[in-house]
Coordinates of C-alpha atoms in Angstrom, one line a residue:
Chain A
X1 CA 2.1 0.9 24.7
X2 CA 0.8 1.6 21.2
X3 CA 0.7 -2.1 20.4
X4 CA -1.7 -2.7 23.2
X5 CA -4.1 -0.2 21.6
X6 CA -6.5 -1.6 19.0
X7 CA -5.6 -0.2 15.6
X8 CA -9.2 -0.3 14.5
X9 CA -10.3 1.6 17.6
X10 CA -7.7 4.3 16.8
X11 CA -8.9 4.5 13.1
X12 CA -12.5 4.7 14.2
X13 CA -11.8 7.6 16.5
X14 CA -10.7 9.7 13.6
X15 CA -13.0 12.3 12.2
X16 CA -11.5 11.7 8.8
X17 CA -12.9 8.8 6.7
X18 CA -10.4 6.0 6.2
X19 CA -10.7 3.3 3.5
X20 CA -8.0 0.7 2.7
X21 CA -7.9 -1.6 -0.3
X22 CA -5.8 -4.6 -1.1
X23 CA -3.8 -5.0 -4.3
X24 CA -6.9 -5.9 -6.3
X25 CA -8.6 -2.7 -5.1
X26 CA -11.0 -4.6 -2.9
X27 CA -12.0 -2.8 0.2
X28 CA -10.4 -4.3 3.3
X29 CA -11.3 -1.7 5.9
X30 CA -13.6 1.3 6.3
X31 CA -13.7 3.3 9.5
X32 CA -16.8 4.6 11.2
X33 CA -16.4 8.2 9.9
X34 CA -16.2 6.8 6.4
X35 CA -19.4 4.7 6.9
X36 CA -21.1 7.8 8.3
X37 CA -20.0 10.1 5.5
X38 CA -20.7 7.7 2.7
X39 CA -23.9 6.0 4.0
X40 CA -22.5 2.6 3.3
X41 CA -22.2 0.0 6.0
X42 CA -19.1 -2.2 6.5
X43 CA -21.0 -5.2 5.3
X44 CA -22.0 -3.5 2.1
X45 CA -18.4 -2.6 1.1
X46 CA -15.9 -5.0 2.5
X47 CA -14.5 -7.3 -0.1
X48 CA -16.0 -5.2 -3.0
X49 CA -13.9 -3.5 -5.6
X50 CA -13.6 0.1 -4.5
X51 CA -14.8 1.7 -7.8
X52 CA -17.8 -0.6 -8.0
X53 CA -19.0 0.8 -4.7
X54 CA -18.2 4.5 -5.0
X55 CA -18.1 4.8 -8.8
X56 CA -17.0 8.4 -8.5
X57 CA -15.0 10.9 -10.5
X58 CA -12.2 9.9 -8.2
X59 CA -12.3 6.4 -9.7
X60 CA -11.0 4.9 -12.9
X61 CA -8.4 7.1 -14.5
X62 CA -8.5 9.5 -11.6
X63 CA -8.0 6.7 -9.0
X64 CA -5.7 8.4 -6.4
X65 CA -4.1 5.2 -5.4
X66 CA -3.3 4.3 -9.0
X67 CA -1.8 7.8 -9.4
X68 CA 0.4 7.2 -6.4
X69 CA 1.5 3.8 -8.0
X70 CA 2.3 5.6 -11.2
X71 CA 4.0 8.7 -9.8
X72 CA 5.6 7.1 -6.7
X73 CA 4.4 10.2 -4.8
X74 CA 1.7 10.3 -2.2
X75 CA -1.3 12.5 -2.9
X76 CA -2.4 15.2 -0.5
X77 CA -5.5 17.4 -0.5
X78 CA -6.9 16.2 -3.8
X79 CA -10.3 17.6 -4.2
X80 CA -13.1 15.6 -5.8
X81 CA -16.5 14.1 -5.2
X82 CA -17.5 10.8 -3.8
X83 CA -20.7 9.0 -4.5
X84 CA -22.6 8.0 -1.4
X85 CA -25.5 5.7 -0.8
X86 CA -28.7 7.3 -1.8
X87 CA -27.3 10.8 -1.5
X88 CA -25.9 13.3 -4.0
X89 CA -22.1 13.2 -4.5
X90 CA -20.3 14.6 -1.5
X91 CA -17.4 17.0 -2.1
X92 CA -14.3 15.6 -0.4
X93 CA -10.6 16.4 0.1
X94 CA -8.5 13.3 0.2
X95 CA -5.0 12.0 0.8
X96 CA -3.8 8.7 -0.8
X97 CA -0.8 6.5 -0.3
X98 CA 0.2 2.9 -1.2
X99 CA 0.8 0.3 1.5
X100 CA 4.0 -1.7 0.9
X101 CA 5.3 -4.8 2.5
X102 CA 8.8 -5.3 3.9
X103 CA 10.1 -5.9 0.3
X104 CA 8.6 -2.6 -0.9
X105 CA 6.0 -4.5 -2.9
X106 CA 2.6 -2.7 -3.1
X107 CA 0.1 -4.8 -1.2
X108 CA -2.7 -2.2 -1.0
X109 CA -3.6 1.4 -0.6
X110 CA -5.1 3.8 1.9
X111 CA -7.3 6.8 1.4
X112 CA -8.3 9.3 4.0
X113 CA -10.8 11.9 3.2
X114 CA -12.8 14.8 4.7
X115 CA -16.3 16.0 3.9
X116 CA -16.1 19.4 2.3
X117 CA -19.8 20.0 2.2
X118 CA -19.9 22.8 4.8
X119 CA -17.0 24.6 3.3
X120 CA -18.5 24.4 -0.1
X121 CA -21.9 25.6 1.3
X122 CA -20.1 28.6 2.9
X123 CA -18.4 29.4 -0.3
X124 CA -21.7 29.1 -2.2
X125 CA -23.5 31.4 0.2
X126 CA -20.8 34.0 0.0
X127 CA -20.9 33.8 -3.7
X128 CA -24.6 33.6 -4.2
X129 CA -25.5 36.3 -1.7
X130 CA -22.9 38.7 -2.9
X131 CA -25.6 40.8 -4.2
X132 CA -23.1 43.5 -4.8
X133 CA -19.6 42.5 -3.8
X134 CA -20.8 41.0 -0.5
X135 CA -23.3 43.8 0.3
X136 CA -26.8 42.5 0.9
X137 CA -29.4 45.0 -0.1
X138 CA -32.4 45.2 -2.4
X139 CA -34.0 48.6 -1.6
X140 CA -34.0 51.3 -4.4
X141 CA -31.8 53.6 -2.4
X142 CA -29.1 51.0 -2.1
X143 CA -29.5 49.9 -5.7
X144 CA -28.8 53.5 -6.6
X145 CA -25.6 53.4 -4.6
X146 CA -24.6 50.2 -6.4
X147 CA -25.3 51.8 -9.8
X148 CA -23.2 54.8 -8.8
X149 CA -20.3 52.6 -7.9
X150 CA -20.5 50.9 -11.2
X151 CA -20.8 54.3 -13.1
X152 CA -17.6 55.6 -11.4
X153 CA -15.6 52.5 -12.1
X154 CA -13.5 54.1 -14.8
X155 CA -12.7 57.2 -12.7
X156 CA -9.8 57.9 -10.4
X157 CA -11.7 60.7 -8.6
X158 CA -11.8 60.8 -4.8
X159 CA -14.8 59.2 -3.2
X160 CA -16.4 60.4 0.0
X161 CA -18.6 58.0 1.9
X162 CA -20.9 59.1 4.6
X163 CA -23.2 57.2 6.8
X164 CA -23.8 56.2 10.4
X165 CA -21.7 53.7 12.1
X166 CA -22.3 50.1 11.0
X167 CA -23.9 51.0 7.7
X168 CA -21.1 49.3 5.7
X169 CA -18.9 52.1 4.6
X170 CA -15.8 49.9 4.5
X171 CA -17.7 47.4 2.3
X172 CA -18.6 50.2 -0.1
X173 CA -15.0 51.3 -0.2
X174 CA -14.0 47.7 -1.0
X175 CA -16.5 47.6 -3.8
X176 CA -15.3 50.9 -5.2
X177 CA -11.7 49.7 -5.3
X178 CA -12.6 46.3 -6.6
X179 CA -14.6 47.7 -9.5
X180 CA -12.0 50.4 -10.3
X181 CA -9.1 50.0 -12.8
X182 CA -6.8 49.9 -9.8
X183 CA -8.2 46.5 -8.8
X184 CA -5.3 44.2 -8.3
X185 CA -3.1 47.0 -7.0
X186 CA -2.6 47.8 -3.4
X187 CA -5.6 48.8 -1.3
X188 CA -4.4 50.4 2.0
X189 CA -6.8 51.1 4.8
X190 CA -6.1 53.6 7.5
X191 CA -8.5 54.3 10.4
X192 CA -7.7 57.8 11.3
X193 CA -9.5 57.6 14.7
X194 CA -7.4 54.8 16.1
X195 CA -3.9 56.1 15.4
X196 CA -2.5 58.5 18.0
X197 CA -2.2 62.1 16.8
X198 CA 1.5 62.2 17.2
X199 CA 1.9 59.0 15.1
X200 CA -0.6 59.7 12.3
X201 CA 1.8 61.8 10.2
X202 CA 4.4 59.1 10.4
X203 CA 1.8 56.4 9.5
X204 CA 0.5 58.3 6.5
X205 CA 3.7 59.8 5.1
X206 CA 6.5 57.8 6.6
X207 CA 9.6 59.1 8.3
X208 CA 13.3 59.4 7.9
X209 CA 15.8 57.7 10.2
X210 CA 16.4 59.9 13.2
X211 CA 13.3 62.1 12.6
X212 CA 12.2 61.5 16.2
X213 CA 13.1 59.3 19.1
X214 CA 12.8 55.6 18.2
X215 CA 12.9 56.4 14.4
X216 CA 15.8 54.1 14.0
X217 CA 15.4 53.6 10.3
X218 CA 13.6 55.0 7.3
X219 CA 9.9 54.0 7.2
X220 CA 7.6 54.1 4.3
X221 CA 4.1 55.7 4.9
X222 CA 0.7 54.4 3.9
X223 CA 0.4 56.8 1.0
X224 CA 3.5 55.4 -0.6
X225 CA 2.3 51.9 0.1
X226 CA -0.8 52.8 -1.8
X227 CA 1.1 54.2 -4.8
X228 CA -0.7 53.0 -8.0
X229 CA -3.6 51.7 -5.9
X230 CA -6.1 53.1 -3.5
X231 CA -5.9 54.4 0.1
X232 CA -9.0 54.3 2.3
X233 CA -9.1 56.9 5.0
X234 CA -11.7 55.7 7.4
X235 CA -13.1 58.1 10.1
X236 CA -11.5 61.0 8.3
X237 CA -13.7 63.4 10.4
X238 CA -11.5 62.4 13.4
X239 CA -8.3 63.5 11.6
X240 CA -6.5 66.2 13.6
X241 CA -6.5 69.7 12.1
X242 CA -2.7 69.9 11.7
X243 CA -2.7 66.8 9.5
X244 CA -5.5 68.0 7.2
X245 CA -3.4 70.4 5.1
X246 CA -0.9 67.7 4.3
X247 CA -3.7 65.3 3.1
X248 CA -5.1 68.2 1.1
X249 CA -1.7 68.7 -0.6
X250 CA -1.5 65.0 -1.6
X251 CA -5.0 65.4 -3.0
X252 CA -4.0 68.5 -5.0
X253 CA -0.7 67.4 -6.6
X254 CA 0.2 64.0 -5.1
X255 CA 3.2 65.5 -3.3
X256 CA 4.4 65.1 0.3
X257 CA 7.5 64.8 2.4
X258 CA 8.3 62.0 4.9
X259 CA 8.7 63.4 8.4
X260 CA 12.3 64.5 9.0
X261 CA 13.1 64.6 5.3
X262 CA 13.2 67.6 3.0
X263 CA 12.9 65.6 -0.3
X264 CA 9.5 66.0 -1.9
X265 CA 8.0 62.7 -3.1
X266 CA 5.0 62.1 -5.3
X267 CA 2.4 59.4 -5.2
X268 CA -0.4 58.3 -7.4
X269 CA -3.0 57.0 -4.9
X270 CA -6.7 57.2 -5.3
X271 CA -8.3 58.4 -2.1
X272 CA -11.5 57.1 -0.6
X273 CA -12.5 58.7 2.6
X274 CA -15.4 57.9 5.0
X275 CA -16.9 59.4 8.0
X276 CA -19.9 59.0 10.3
X277 CA -19.8 62.6 11.6
X278 CA -21.8 65.5 10.1
X279 CA -19.0 67.2 8.1
X280 CA -20.9 70.5 7.5
X281 CA -21.3 70.9 11.3
X282 CA -17.6 70.0 11.7
X283 CA -16.7 72.7 9.2
X284 CA -18.8 75.2 11.1
X285 CA -17.2 74.4 14.4
X286 CA -13.7 74.5 12.7
X287 CA -12.7 70.9 13.3
X288 CA -12.7 70.0 9.6
X289 CA -11.2 72.1 6.7
X290 CA -13.7 73.3 4.2
X291 CA -11.1 73.1 1.3
X292 CA -10.3 69.5 2.2
X293 CA -14.0 68.6 2.3
X294 CA -14.5 70.0 -1.2
X295 CA -11.4 68.1 -2.5
X296 CA -12.6 64.8 -1.0
X297 CA -16.2 65.2 -1.9
X298 CA -16.0 64.8 -5.6
X299 CA -18.1 61.6 -5.7
X300 CA -20.3 61.5 -2.7
X301 CA -21.9 58.2 -1.6
X302 CA -24.3 58.4 1.3
X303 CA -25.4 55.2 3.0
X304 CA -28.8 55.5 4.7
X305 CA -29.2 54.0 8.1
X306 CA -30.9 50.6 8.3
X307 CA -34.1 52.1 9.9
X308 CA -34.6 54.1 6.7
X309 CA -34.4 51.0 4.5
X310 CA -36.4 48.5 6.4
X311 CA -37.2 46.5 3.3
X312 CA -33.6 45.2 3.5
X313 CA -34.1 44.0 7.0
X314 CA -35.6 40.5 6.2
X315 CA -32.7 39.8 3.9
X316 CA -30.0 40.5 6.4
X317 CA -31.0 38.3 9.4
X318 CA -31.4 35.3 7.0
X319 CA -28.0 35.9 5.6
X320 CA -26.3 36.2 9.0
X321 CA -28.3 33.3 10.3
X322 CA -26.9 31.0 7.6
X323 CA -23.4 32.4 8.0
X324 CA -23.3 31.9 11.8
X325 CA -25.0 28.5 11.7
X326 CA -22.1 27.3 9.5
X327 CA -19.6 29.0 11.7
X328 CA -21.0 27.5 14.9
X329 CA -22.0 24.2 13.2
X330 CA -25.6 24.6 14.2
X331 CA -28.8 23.9 12.4
X332 CA -31.3 26.7 13.0
X333 CA -33.7 26.4 10.1
X334 CA -35.5 29.8 10.3
X335 CA -36.2 32.9 12.2
X336 CA -39.5 33.0 14.1
X337 CA -42.1 35.5 12.8
X338 CA -42.2 37.3 16.1
X339 CA -38.4 37.7 16.0
X340 CA -38.5 39.0 12.5
X341 CA -41.2 41.4 13.6
X342 CA -38.9 42.7 16.3
X343 CA -36.2 43.2 13.8
X344 CA -38.5 45.3 11.6
X345 CA -39.6 47.4 14.5
X346 CA -36.2 48.0 16.2
X347 CA -34.5 51.3 15.6
X348 CA -31.0 49.8 14.8
X349 CA -28.9 52.7 16.1
X350 CA -25.9 50.5 15.4
X351 CA -27.2 49.6 12.0
X352 CA -26.1 46.4 10.2
X353 CA -23.3 45.7 12.6
X354 CA -25.7 45.8 15.5
X355 CA -28.1 43.4 13.7
X356 CA -25.2 41.0 12.8
X357 CA -24.0 41.0 16.4
X358 CA -27.5 40.2 17.6
X359 CA -27.9 37.3 15.2
X360 CA -24.5 35.9 16.2
X361 CA -25.4 36.2 19.9
X362 CA -28.8 34.5 19.2
X363 CA -27.3 31.6 17.2
X364 CA -24.8 30.9 20.0
X365 CA -27.7 30.8 22.5
X366 CA -30.3 28.9 20.4
X367 CA -31.2 25.3 20.5
X368 CA -30.4 23.4 17.3
X369 CA -33.2 22.4 14.9
X370 CA -35.6 25.0 16.0
X371 CA -36.4 28.5 14.9
X372 CA -34.5 31.5 16.2
X373 CA -36.7 33.1 18.7
X374 CA -36.9 36.4 20.6
X375 CA -35.6 35.1 23.9
X376 CA -32.3 34.2 22.3
X377 CA -31.7 37.9 21.4
X378 CA -29.7 40.3 23.6
X379 CA -31.7 41.7 26.5
X380 CA -31.6 45.3 25.3
X381 CA -33.1 44.3 22.0
X382 CA -36.1 42.3 23.2
X383 CA -37.6 44.9 25.6
X384 CA -41.3 45.0 25.3
X385 CA -41.4 41.8 23.3
X386 CA -42.4 38.4 24.8
X387 CA -41.5 35.0 23.6
X388 CA -43.5 31.9 23.7
X389 CA -41.0 29.5 22.2
X390 CA -38.1 29.6 24.6
X391 CA -35.7 28.0 22.1
X392 CA -32.6 29.0 23.9
X393 CA -30.1 26.2 24.8
X394 CA -29.2 27.2 28.3
X395 CA -32.6 28.6 29.0
X396 CA -33.5 25.6 31.0
X397 CA -34.9 27.8 33.7
X398 CA -35.9 26.7 37.1
X399 CA -39.5 26.4 36.2
X400 CA -39.3 23.7 33.5
X401 CA -35.6 22.8 33.5
X402 CA -35.9 19.4 35.2
X403 CA -38.7 18.1 33.0
X404 CA -36.9 19.3 29.9
X405 CA -33.7 17.6 30.8
X406 CA -35.5 14.4 31.7
X407 CA -37.3 14.5 28.4
X408 CA -34.0 14.8 26.6
X409 CA -32.4 12.1 28.7
X410 CA -35.2 9.7 27.8
X411 CA -35.0 10.8 24.2
X412 CA -31.2 9.9 24.1
X413 CA -31.6 6.8 26.4
X414 CA -29.7 8.6 29.2
X415 CA -26.7 9.3 27.0
X416 CA -25.5 12.4 28.8
X417 CA -23.0 13.3 26.1
X418 CA -25.8 13.4 23.5
X419 CA -28.1 15.4 25.8
X420 CA -25.2 17.9 26.6
X421 CA -24.6 18.2 22.9
X422 CA -28.3 19.0 22.2
X423 CA -28.3 21.5 25.0
X424 CA -25.0 23.0 23.7
X425 CA -23.4 22.8 27.1
X426 CA -20.5 20.9 28.5
X427 CA -21.1 17.5 29.9
X428 CA -19.8 18.7 33.2
X429 CA -22.4 21.5 33.2
X430 CA -25.1 18.9 32.6
X431 CA -23.7 16.8 35.4
X432 CA -24.0 19.7 37.8
X433 CA -27.5 20.4 36.8
X434 CA -28.4 16.8 37.3
X435 CA -26.8 16.8 40.6
X436 CA -28.8 19.9 41.7
X437 CA -31.9 18.0 40.5
X438 CA -30.9 15.0 42.6
X439 CA -30.6 12.8 39.5
X440 CA -26.8 12.2 39.5
Chain B
X1 CA 4.0 -2.0 -7.7
X2 CA 3.5 -3.7 -11.0
X3 CA 0.9 -6.2 -10.1
X4 CA -1.3 -3.7 -8.3
X5 CA -0.9 -1.2 -11.2
X6 CA -1.7 -4.1 -13.6
X7 CA -4.8 -4.8 -11.6
X8 CA -5.8 -1.1 -11.9
X9 CA -5.4 -1.1 -15.7
X10 CA -7.1 -4.5 -16.0
X11 CA -10.1 -3.1 -14.2
X12 CA -10.0 -0.1 -16.6
X13 CA -9.9 -2.7 -19.4
X14 CA -6.7 -1.1 -20.7
X15 CA -5.3 -4.5 -21.6
X16 CA -2.2 -3.1 -23.3
X17 CA -0.9 -1.3 -20.1
X18 CA -2.1 -4.2 -17.9
X19 CA -0.1 -6.6 -20.0
X20 CA 3.0 -4.5 -19.7
X21 CA 2.7 -4.3 -15.9
X22 CA 1.8 -8.0 -15.5
X23 CA 4.6 -9.1 -17.8
X24 CA 7.2 -7.2 -15.7
X25 CA 5.7 -8.7 -12.5
X26 CA 5.6 -12.3 -14.0
X27 CA 9.4 -12.2 -14.3
X28 CA 9.8 -11.9 -10.5
X29 CA 6.6 -13.8 -9.5
X30 CA 6.0 -16.5 -12.2
X31 CA 3.9 -18.6 -9.7
X32 CA 1.4 -15.8 -9.1
X33 CA -1.6 -17.5 -10.6
X34 CA -4.0 -14.7 -9.9
X35 CA -1.9 -12.4 -12.0
X36 CA -1.1 -15.0 -14.7
X37 CA -4.8 -15.7 -15.4
X38 CA -5.3 -12.0 -16.0
X39 CA -2.2 -11.9 -18.2
X40 CA -3.6 -14.6 -20.4
X41 CA -6.7 -12.5 -21.0
X42 CA -4.5 -9.5 -21.7
X43 CA -2.7 -11.5 -24.4
X44 CA -5.9 -12.4 -26.1
X45 CA -6.8 -8.7 -26.4
X46 CA -3.4 -7.5 -27.6
X47 CA -3.2 -9.9 -30.6
X48 CA -0.8 -12.2 -28.8
X49 CA -2.9 -15.3 -29.1
X50 CA 0.0 -17.7 -29.4
X51 CA 1.5 -16.3 -26.1
X52 CA -1.9 -16.7 -24.5
X53 CA -2.2 -20.3 -25.6
X54 CA 1.3 -21.1 -24.5
X55 CA 0.8 -19.5 -21.1
X56 CA -2.6 -21.1 -20.7
X57 CA -1.2 -24.6 -21.4
X58 CA 1.6 -24.1 -18.9
X59 CA -0.8 -22.8 -16.3
X60 CA -3.5 -25.5 -16.6
X61 CA -0.8 -28.2 -16.5
X62 CA 0.2 -26.9 -13.1
X63 CA -3.2 -26.1 -11.7
X64 CA -6.3 -26.2 -14.0
X65 CA -8.6 -25.2 -11.2
X66 CA -7.0 -21.8 -11.1
X67 CA -8.5 -20.9 -14.4
X68 CA -11.7 -22.8 -14.9
X69 CA -14.7 -20.7 -13.9
X70 CA -12.3 -18.7 -11.7
X71 CA -13.2 -15.2 -12.5
X72 CA -16.9 -15.5 -13.5
X73 CA -18.0 -15.1 -9.9
X74 CA -15.8 -12.1 -9.3
X75 CA -17.1 -8.7 -10.0
X76 CA -14.3 -7.6 -12.4
X77 CA -14.4 -10.5 -14.9
X78 CA -14.2 -9.0 -18.4
X79 CA -14.7 -12.3 -20.2
X80 CA -18.4 -12.2 -20.9
X81 CA -18.2 -8.7 -22.3
X82 CA -15.2 -9.6 -24.5
X83 CA -16.9 -12.8 -25.7
X84 CA -20.0 -10.9 -26.6
X85 CA -17.9 -8.5 -28.8
X86 CA -16.3 -11.4 -30.7
X87 CA -19.4 -13.6 -31.1
X88 CA -21.5 -10.7 -32.4
X89 CA -18.8 -9.8 -34.9
X90 CA -18.0 -6.5 -33.3
X91 CA -14.4 -7.7 -33.1
X92 CA -13.1 -9.3 -36.2
X93 CA -10.2 -11.8 -36.4
X94 CA -8.1 -12.6 -39.5
X95 CA -9.0 -16.3 -39.4
X96 CA -11.4 -18.6 -37.8
X97 CA -8.8 -20.6 -36.0
X98 CA -7.6 -17.6 -34.0
X99 CA -11.2 -16.5 -33.3
X100 CA -12.2 -20.0 -32.0
X101 CA -9.0 -20.2 -29.9
X102 CA -9.6 -16.9 -28.3
X103 CA -13.2 -17.8 -27.6
X104 CA -12.0 -21.2 -26.2
X105 CA -9.7 -19.4 -23.8
X106 CA -12.2 -16.8 -22.7
X107 CA -15.0 -19.3 -22.2
X108 CA -12.7 -21.4 -20.1
X109 CA -12.9 -18.7 -17.4
X110 CA -16.7 -18.9 -17.6
X111 CA -18.1 -22.2 -18.9
X112 CA -16.0 -25.3 -19.6
X113 CA -18.5 -26.9 -21.9
X114 CA -18.6 -24.0 -24.3
X115 CA -14.8 -23.7 -24.0
X116 CA -14.3 -27.3 -25.1
X117 CA -16.6 -26.7 -28.1
X118 CA -14.6 -23.7 -29.3
X119 CA -11.3 -25.5 -28.8
X120 CA -12.6 -28.4 -30.8
X121 CA -13.7 -26.1 -33.6
X122 CA -10.2 -24.6 -33.6
X123 CA -8.6 -28.0 -33.7
X124 CA -10.8 -29.2 -36.6
X125 CA -9.5 -26.3 -38.6
X126 CA -5.9 -27.0 -37.6
X127 CA -5.7 -30.7 -36.5
X128 CA -1.9 -30.6 -36.1
X129 CA -1.9 -27.8 -33.6
X130 CA -0.3 -29.5 -30.6
X131 CA -0.8 -26.7 -28.1
X132 CA -4.6 -26.6 -28.7
X133 CA -4.6 -30.4 -28.7
X134 CA -2.8 -30.5 -25.3
X135 CA -5.1 -27.9 -23.8
X136 CA -8.2 -29.7 -25.0
X137 CA -7.0 -33.0 -23.6
X138 CA -6.3 -31.4 -20.2
X139 CA -9.7 -29.7 -20.1
X140 CA -11.6 -32.7 -21.2
X141 CA -9.9 -34.9 -18.7
X142 CA -10.6 -32.4 -15.9
X143 CA -14.2 -32.2 -17.0
X144 CA -14.6 -36.0 -17.0
X145 CA -12.9 -36.3 -13.7
X146 CA -15.3 -33.7 -12.3
X147 CA -18.2 -36.2 -13.0
X148 CA -19.9 -33.9 -15.3
X149 CA -21.9 -35.4 -18.2
X150 CA -20.4 -34.2 -21.4
X151 CA -22.3 -34.5 -24.8
X152 CA -19.9 -33.3 -27.5

């Protein structure tokens, strides 16, 4: 069966680049992915000495095939750069092996490689745009927050973070831990609102075998796991009242008992707590202990809602646009002005998380190679705003759908796969649309 | 493995390591002319001129066409670069005979007329050198048979 399949066709179907050389390192084969990645045509490289063509850092003393010859071991996932025709060097990850004849004599070599440009780009964006440990902000109020986090880096004092939902409290907690002297030690996160009340004590402090039904063995709690490091108690405002005195005790002297055990244990864990509720009100209505609040609230960081720092808004959509374009392999070069205007005028009750979700949604819906426009945004967001661009991929509405599809079919010489790709839809979806239009 | 590894070192112009790899390979594949002609060049660069002369004589006795002008058209021929280093005095030899012999060998890969000139200069300095004499006769005969006009 396999013999009947053309080997070259198989190699050309691979997304990885494949190059083979003979024993004089002359290129004997290059697959289609490799020609596309390198920009060299087959005619330009076949018969040429490999290093004369690519002349990369992977050549000469770093030649992967030569390294296989010397070591006798194939190379996997070697990272380097490959020179391409008329383009800057492309970061690649390659595998190399030697081809041997039936007498185990080396008669050539094969290299397979992948383009790592997108992954490097992603890394670069994450690195470059980590304005402050991944937090994108340039407004004075946020700069003050960043400065405070740096100022407290030498301290073990509890940190209390407040702010509306979606303002980035967890990212702030990450930054506090990362900048502290406890960085490199454990960083345990507990969302107090998602753990059932009857399990929260066991989760935080652990339990002894037989403490309750199903407690079949001793279990270590989150505080013990955080010993020497940091524990982040998210949504602490949701913590049930009966649990608050125990947390207060850990804060006071680091002591606690596992559930069902009389032995007192001690732990050295820095506590970072966060909430989106109004704690003074919670104290007034009796749902949150005043003494716990004062113990937690040694260093208070308040994150203002996005609507109160609108100068940060232009930075965030651009950041999320790049991020999701890479994630969804799309090229959306910019955000339309009207769209950015909407972002600046929206109230953002859900803050940055709402904005991020809106951008992800819009990227999924948008046509490639055009600006991100209002009509690609979630319906609830674009009320009162109109869009003239209609850059959404499945927005081929009944009014102009046929003409648009025909235009694309002509553009791609009736290659339906290419048209479907541009419209970001399945080929079968396009087929149904064409059938409805009487074109199939 | 050795021939391919030798080719790698030869392209890196690491003639010492290439010679080692080719020498091992030549034991099992003495008739591999592609490799032998590179091994001769390696010998000229590792101060083994006598070995180079001896191997060259054996090789051209069997198949002179395998050497003459054989690498010049290929893109990894090191000869012109090596010749340039010797003729400009960048590489110095202990005596003129060795220098002319090495140049005669290297030019043989590129230009037969210049090669003959250098071998003749070497023979003038050591007229009783039978190896060079034999090589010169073989080259001249080949050249005359190739209907080229030769003006010594």
